[in-house]
Tab-separated table of C-alpha atoms in Angstrom:
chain	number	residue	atom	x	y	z
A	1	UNK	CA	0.000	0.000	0.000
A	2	UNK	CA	0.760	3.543	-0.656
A	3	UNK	CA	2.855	5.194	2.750
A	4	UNK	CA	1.387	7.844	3.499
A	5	UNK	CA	2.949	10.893	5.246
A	6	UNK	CA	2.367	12.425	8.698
A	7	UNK	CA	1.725	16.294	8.616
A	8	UNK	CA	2.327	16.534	12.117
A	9	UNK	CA	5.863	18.484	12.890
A	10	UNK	CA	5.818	16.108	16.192
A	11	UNK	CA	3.310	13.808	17.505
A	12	UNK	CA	1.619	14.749	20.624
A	13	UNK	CA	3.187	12.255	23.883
A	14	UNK	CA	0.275	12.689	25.831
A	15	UNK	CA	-3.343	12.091	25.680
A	16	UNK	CA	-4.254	16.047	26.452
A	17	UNK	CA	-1.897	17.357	23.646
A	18	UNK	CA	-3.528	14.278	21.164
A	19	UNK	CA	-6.869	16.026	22.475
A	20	UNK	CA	-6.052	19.060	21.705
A	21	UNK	CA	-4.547	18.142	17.796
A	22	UNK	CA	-8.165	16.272	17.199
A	23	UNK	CA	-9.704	19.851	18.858
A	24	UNK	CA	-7.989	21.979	15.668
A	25	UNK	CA	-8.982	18.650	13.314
A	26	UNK	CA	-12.442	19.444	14.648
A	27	UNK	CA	-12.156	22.883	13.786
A	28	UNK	CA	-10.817	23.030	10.687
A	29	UNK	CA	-13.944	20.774	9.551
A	30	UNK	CA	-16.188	23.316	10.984
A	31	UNK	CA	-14.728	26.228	9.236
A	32	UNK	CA	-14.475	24.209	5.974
A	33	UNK	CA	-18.350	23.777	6.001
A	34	UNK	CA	-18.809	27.676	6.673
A	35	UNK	CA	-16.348	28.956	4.502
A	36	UNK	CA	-14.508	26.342	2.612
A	37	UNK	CA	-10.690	25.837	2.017
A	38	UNK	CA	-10.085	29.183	0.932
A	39	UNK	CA	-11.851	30.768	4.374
A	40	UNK	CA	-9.310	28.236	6.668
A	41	UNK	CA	-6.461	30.118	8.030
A	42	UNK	CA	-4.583	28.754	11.531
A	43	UNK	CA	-5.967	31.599	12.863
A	44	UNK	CA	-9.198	30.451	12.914
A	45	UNK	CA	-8.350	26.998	13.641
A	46	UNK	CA	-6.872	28.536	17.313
A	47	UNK	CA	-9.917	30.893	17.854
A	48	UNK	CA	-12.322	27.942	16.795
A	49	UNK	CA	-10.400	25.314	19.259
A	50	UNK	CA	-9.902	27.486	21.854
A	51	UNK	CA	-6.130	26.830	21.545
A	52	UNK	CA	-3.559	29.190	21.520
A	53	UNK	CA	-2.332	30.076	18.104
A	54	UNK	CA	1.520	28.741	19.094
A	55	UNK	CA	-0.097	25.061	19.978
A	56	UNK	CA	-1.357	24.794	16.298
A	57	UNK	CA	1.948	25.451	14.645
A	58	UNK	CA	3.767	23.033	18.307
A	59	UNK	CA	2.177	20.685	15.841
A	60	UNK	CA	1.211	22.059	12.242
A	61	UNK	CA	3.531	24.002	10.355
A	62	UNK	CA	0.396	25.833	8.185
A	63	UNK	CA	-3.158	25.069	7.468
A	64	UNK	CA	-2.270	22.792	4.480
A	65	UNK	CA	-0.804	20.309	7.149
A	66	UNK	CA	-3.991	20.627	9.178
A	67	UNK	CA	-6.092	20.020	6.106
A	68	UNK	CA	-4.046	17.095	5.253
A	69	UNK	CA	-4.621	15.637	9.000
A	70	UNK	CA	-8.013	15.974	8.417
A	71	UNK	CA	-7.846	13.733	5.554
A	72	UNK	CA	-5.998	11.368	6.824
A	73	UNK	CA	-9.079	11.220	9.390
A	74	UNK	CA	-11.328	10.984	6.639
A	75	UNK	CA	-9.522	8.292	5.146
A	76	UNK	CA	-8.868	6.101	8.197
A	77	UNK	CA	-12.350	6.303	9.176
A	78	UNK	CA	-13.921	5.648	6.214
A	79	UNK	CA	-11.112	2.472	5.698
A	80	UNK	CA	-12.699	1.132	9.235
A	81	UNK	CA	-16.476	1.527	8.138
A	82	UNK	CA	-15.775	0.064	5.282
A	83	UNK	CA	-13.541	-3.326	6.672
A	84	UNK	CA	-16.350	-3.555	9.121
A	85	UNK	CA	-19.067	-3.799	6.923
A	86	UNK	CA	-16.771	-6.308	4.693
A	87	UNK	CA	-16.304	-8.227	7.777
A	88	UNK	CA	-19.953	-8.371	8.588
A	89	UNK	CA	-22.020	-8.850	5.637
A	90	UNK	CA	-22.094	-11.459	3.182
A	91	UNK	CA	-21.505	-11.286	-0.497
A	92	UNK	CA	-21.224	-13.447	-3.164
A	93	UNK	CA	-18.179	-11.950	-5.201
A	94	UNK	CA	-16.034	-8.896	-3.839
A	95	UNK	CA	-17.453	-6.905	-6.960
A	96	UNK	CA	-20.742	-7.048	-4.616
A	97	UNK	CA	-19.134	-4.817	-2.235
A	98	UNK	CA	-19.980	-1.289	-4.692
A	99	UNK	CA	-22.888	-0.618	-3.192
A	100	UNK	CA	-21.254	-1.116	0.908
A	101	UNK	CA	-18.365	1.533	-0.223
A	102	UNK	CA	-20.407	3.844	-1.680
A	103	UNK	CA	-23.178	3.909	0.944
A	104	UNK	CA	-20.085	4.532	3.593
A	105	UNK	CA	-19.043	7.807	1.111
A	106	UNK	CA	-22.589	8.938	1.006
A	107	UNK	CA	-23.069	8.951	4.650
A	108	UNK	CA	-19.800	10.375	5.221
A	109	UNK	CA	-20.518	13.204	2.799
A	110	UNK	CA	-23.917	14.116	4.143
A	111	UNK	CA	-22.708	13.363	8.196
A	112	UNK	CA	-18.904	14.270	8.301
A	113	UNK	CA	-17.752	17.720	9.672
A	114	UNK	CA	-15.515	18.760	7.101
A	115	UNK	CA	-15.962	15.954	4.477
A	116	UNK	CA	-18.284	17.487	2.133
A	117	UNK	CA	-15.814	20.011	1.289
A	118	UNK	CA	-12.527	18.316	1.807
A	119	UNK	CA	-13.119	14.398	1.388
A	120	UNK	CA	-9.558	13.075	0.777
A	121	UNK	CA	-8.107	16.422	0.109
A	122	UNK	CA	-8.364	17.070	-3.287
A	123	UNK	CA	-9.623	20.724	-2.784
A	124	UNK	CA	-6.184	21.431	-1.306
A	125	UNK	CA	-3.962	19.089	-2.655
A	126	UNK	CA	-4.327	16.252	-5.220
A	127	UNK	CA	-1.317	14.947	-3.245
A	128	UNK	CA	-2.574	15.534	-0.213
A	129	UNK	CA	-2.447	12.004	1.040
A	130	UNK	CA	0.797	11.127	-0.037
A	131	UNK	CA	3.253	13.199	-2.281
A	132	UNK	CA	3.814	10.131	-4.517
A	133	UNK	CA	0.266	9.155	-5.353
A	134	UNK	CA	-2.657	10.995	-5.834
A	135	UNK	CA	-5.647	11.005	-3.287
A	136	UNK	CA	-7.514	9.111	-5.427
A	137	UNK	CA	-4.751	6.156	-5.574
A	138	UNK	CA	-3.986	5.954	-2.266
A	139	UNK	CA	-7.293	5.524	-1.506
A	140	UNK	CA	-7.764	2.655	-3.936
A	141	UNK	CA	-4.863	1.037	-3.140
A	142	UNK	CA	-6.292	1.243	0.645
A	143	UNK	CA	-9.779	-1.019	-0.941
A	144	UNK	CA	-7.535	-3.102	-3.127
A	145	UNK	CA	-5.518	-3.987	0.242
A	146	UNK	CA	-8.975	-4.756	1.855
A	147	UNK	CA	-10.461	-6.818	-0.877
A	148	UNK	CA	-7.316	-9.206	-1.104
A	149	UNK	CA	-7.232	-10.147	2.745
A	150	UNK	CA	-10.958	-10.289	2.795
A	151	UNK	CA	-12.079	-12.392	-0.518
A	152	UNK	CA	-8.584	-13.973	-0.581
A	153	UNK	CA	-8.390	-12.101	-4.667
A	154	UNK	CA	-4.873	-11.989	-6.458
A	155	UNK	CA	-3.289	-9.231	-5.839
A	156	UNK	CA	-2.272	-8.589	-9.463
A	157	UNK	CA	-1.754	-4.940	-11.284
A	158	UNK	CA	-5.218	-5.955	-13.392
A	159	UNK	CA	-6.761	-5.720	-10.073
A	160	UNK	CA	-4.787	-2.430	-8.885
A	161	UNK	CA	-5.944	-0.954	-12.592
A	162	UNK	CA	-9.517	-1.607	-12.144
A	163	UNK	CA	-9.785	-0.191	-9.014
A	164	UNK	CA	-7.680	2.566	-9.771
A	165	UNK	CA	-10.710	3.169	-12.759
A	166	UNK	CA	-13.484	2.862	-10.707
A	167	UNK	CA	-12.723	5.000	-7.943
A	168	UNK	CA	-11.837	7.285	-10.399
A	169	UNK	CA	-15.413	6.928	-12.226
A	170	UNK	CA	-16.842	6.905	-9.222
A	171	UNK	CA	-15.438	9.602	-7.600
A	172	UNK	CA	-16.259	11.866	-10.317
A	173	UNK	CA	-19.707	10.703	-10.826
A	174	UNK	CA	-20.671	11.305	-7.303
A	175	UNK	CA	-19.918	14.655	-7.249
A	176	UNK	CA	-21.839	15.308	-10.203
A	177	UNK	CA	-24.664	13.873	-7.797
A	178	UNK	CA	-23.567	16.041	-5.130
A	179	UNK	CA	-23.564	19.458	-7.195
A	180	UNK	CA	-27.149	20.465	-6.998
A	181	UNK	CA	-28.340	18.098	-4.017
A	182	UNK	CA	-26.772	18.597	-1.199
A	183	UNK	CA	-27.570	14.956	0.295
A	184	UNK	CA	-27.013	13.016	-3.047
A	185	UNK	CA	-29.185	12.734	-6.229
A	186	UNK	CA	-31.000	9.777	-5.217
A	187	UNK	CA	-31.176	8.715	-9.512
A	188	UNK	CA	-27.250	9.424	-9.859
A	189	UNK	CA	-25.901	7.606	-7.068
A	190	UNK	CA	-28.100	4.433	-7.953
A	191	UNK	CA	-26.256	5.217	-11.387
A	192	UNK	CA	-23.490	5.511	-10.056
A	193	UNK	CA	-23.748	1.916	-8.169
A	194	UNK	CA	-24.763	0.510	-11.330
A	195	UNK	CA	-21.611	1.921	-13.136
A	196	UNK	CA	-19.092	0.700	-11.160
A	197	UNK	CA	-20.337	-2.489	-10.155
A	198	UNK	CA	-20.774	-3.756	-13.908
A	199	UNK	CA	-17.853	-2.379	-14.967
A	200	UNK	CA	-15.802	-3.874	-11.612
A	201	UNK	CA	-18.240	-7.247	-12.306
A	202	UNK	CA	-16.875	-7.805	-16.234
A	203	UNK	CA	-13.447	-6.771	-16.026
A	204	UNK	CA	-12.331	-9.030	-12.774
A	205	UNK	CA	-13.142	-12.516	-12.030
A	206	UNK	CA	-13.396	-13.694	-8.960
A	207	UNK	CA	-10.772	-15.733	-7.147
């Protein structure tokens, strides 16, 4: 999988300071819903956590780095939802896990502080994540990861392709059903379920 970086200048040794650094996290979402990235400054961040301005750059050294924190958030949390559905429901082939994934994205979107705007941190960065890879890789080589230990699939570069498509495809139709709806076009997102599931469903066979 695709290393990603820490934006952290240190990590925090104690559980108040890792409080406080998930305080600006929290913050930074906030401010990203009212203003977007453009309205985040580290300013804010401090005033909105109720930090001092000298604890956000103890551990950020501008608001990219917070931004890319956030991300990282994002993208851990949305890893777990998805291994635990994975590990919970039962499917016939791993193409059947579309619809899981993009359920967990939905509800992220329309729940999430922050996500909406940011998501994996393409509005600040396409290399957010990682300076190798864009956001959109790392994040499919996170499902690819899942869907080999889970449905025992070979790991082959067919398999990192197709994913590497259909997040693609599916990242970009689903903010086409985003743009007018603010909770989802109900007809696009089915669409877009439809999409990537036959094209995932013809190109791979199972293991």
């Amino acid at each position: 999988m695709t290393e990603t970086r820490t934006p952290l200048r240190r990590r925090p040794a104690q559980r108040r300071s890792a409080e406080r650094v998930q305080r600006m996290l929290d913050a930074c979402a906030a401010i990203l819903d009212e203003d977007g990235y453009d309205g985040l400054t580290t300013t804010r961040i401090a005033q909105r956590a109720e930090v001092a301005i000298g604890s956000v750059y103890q551990f950020f050294p501008d608001k990219r780095a917070v931004a890319q924190a956030l991300a990282l958030r994002n993208l851990e949390r949305f890893g777990q939802r998805v291994a635990q559905k994975l590990e919970t429901g039962t499917f016939e082939d791993w193409s059947d896990t579309v619809g899981v994934i993009i359920e967990i994205y939905v509800d992220m979107h329309r729940t999430v502080p922050g996500f909406k705007v940011l998501r994996f941190g393409d509005v600040a960065d396409v290399h957010l994540l990682d300076e190798a890879s864009d956001n959109n890789a790392v994040v499919a080589d996170r499902l690819r990861e899942m869907i080999v230990e889970m449905f025992g699939v070979a790991d082959t570069p067919e398999l990192a392709r197709a994913l590497a498509i259909a997040v693609e495809a599916a990242d970009a139709v689903l903010k086409m059903a985003f743009r007018h709806n603010p909770d989802g076009d109900p007809a696009i997102l089915a669409e877009t379920e439809r999409l990537i599931h036959g094209y995932l469903s013809s190109h791979i066979s199972s293991a």
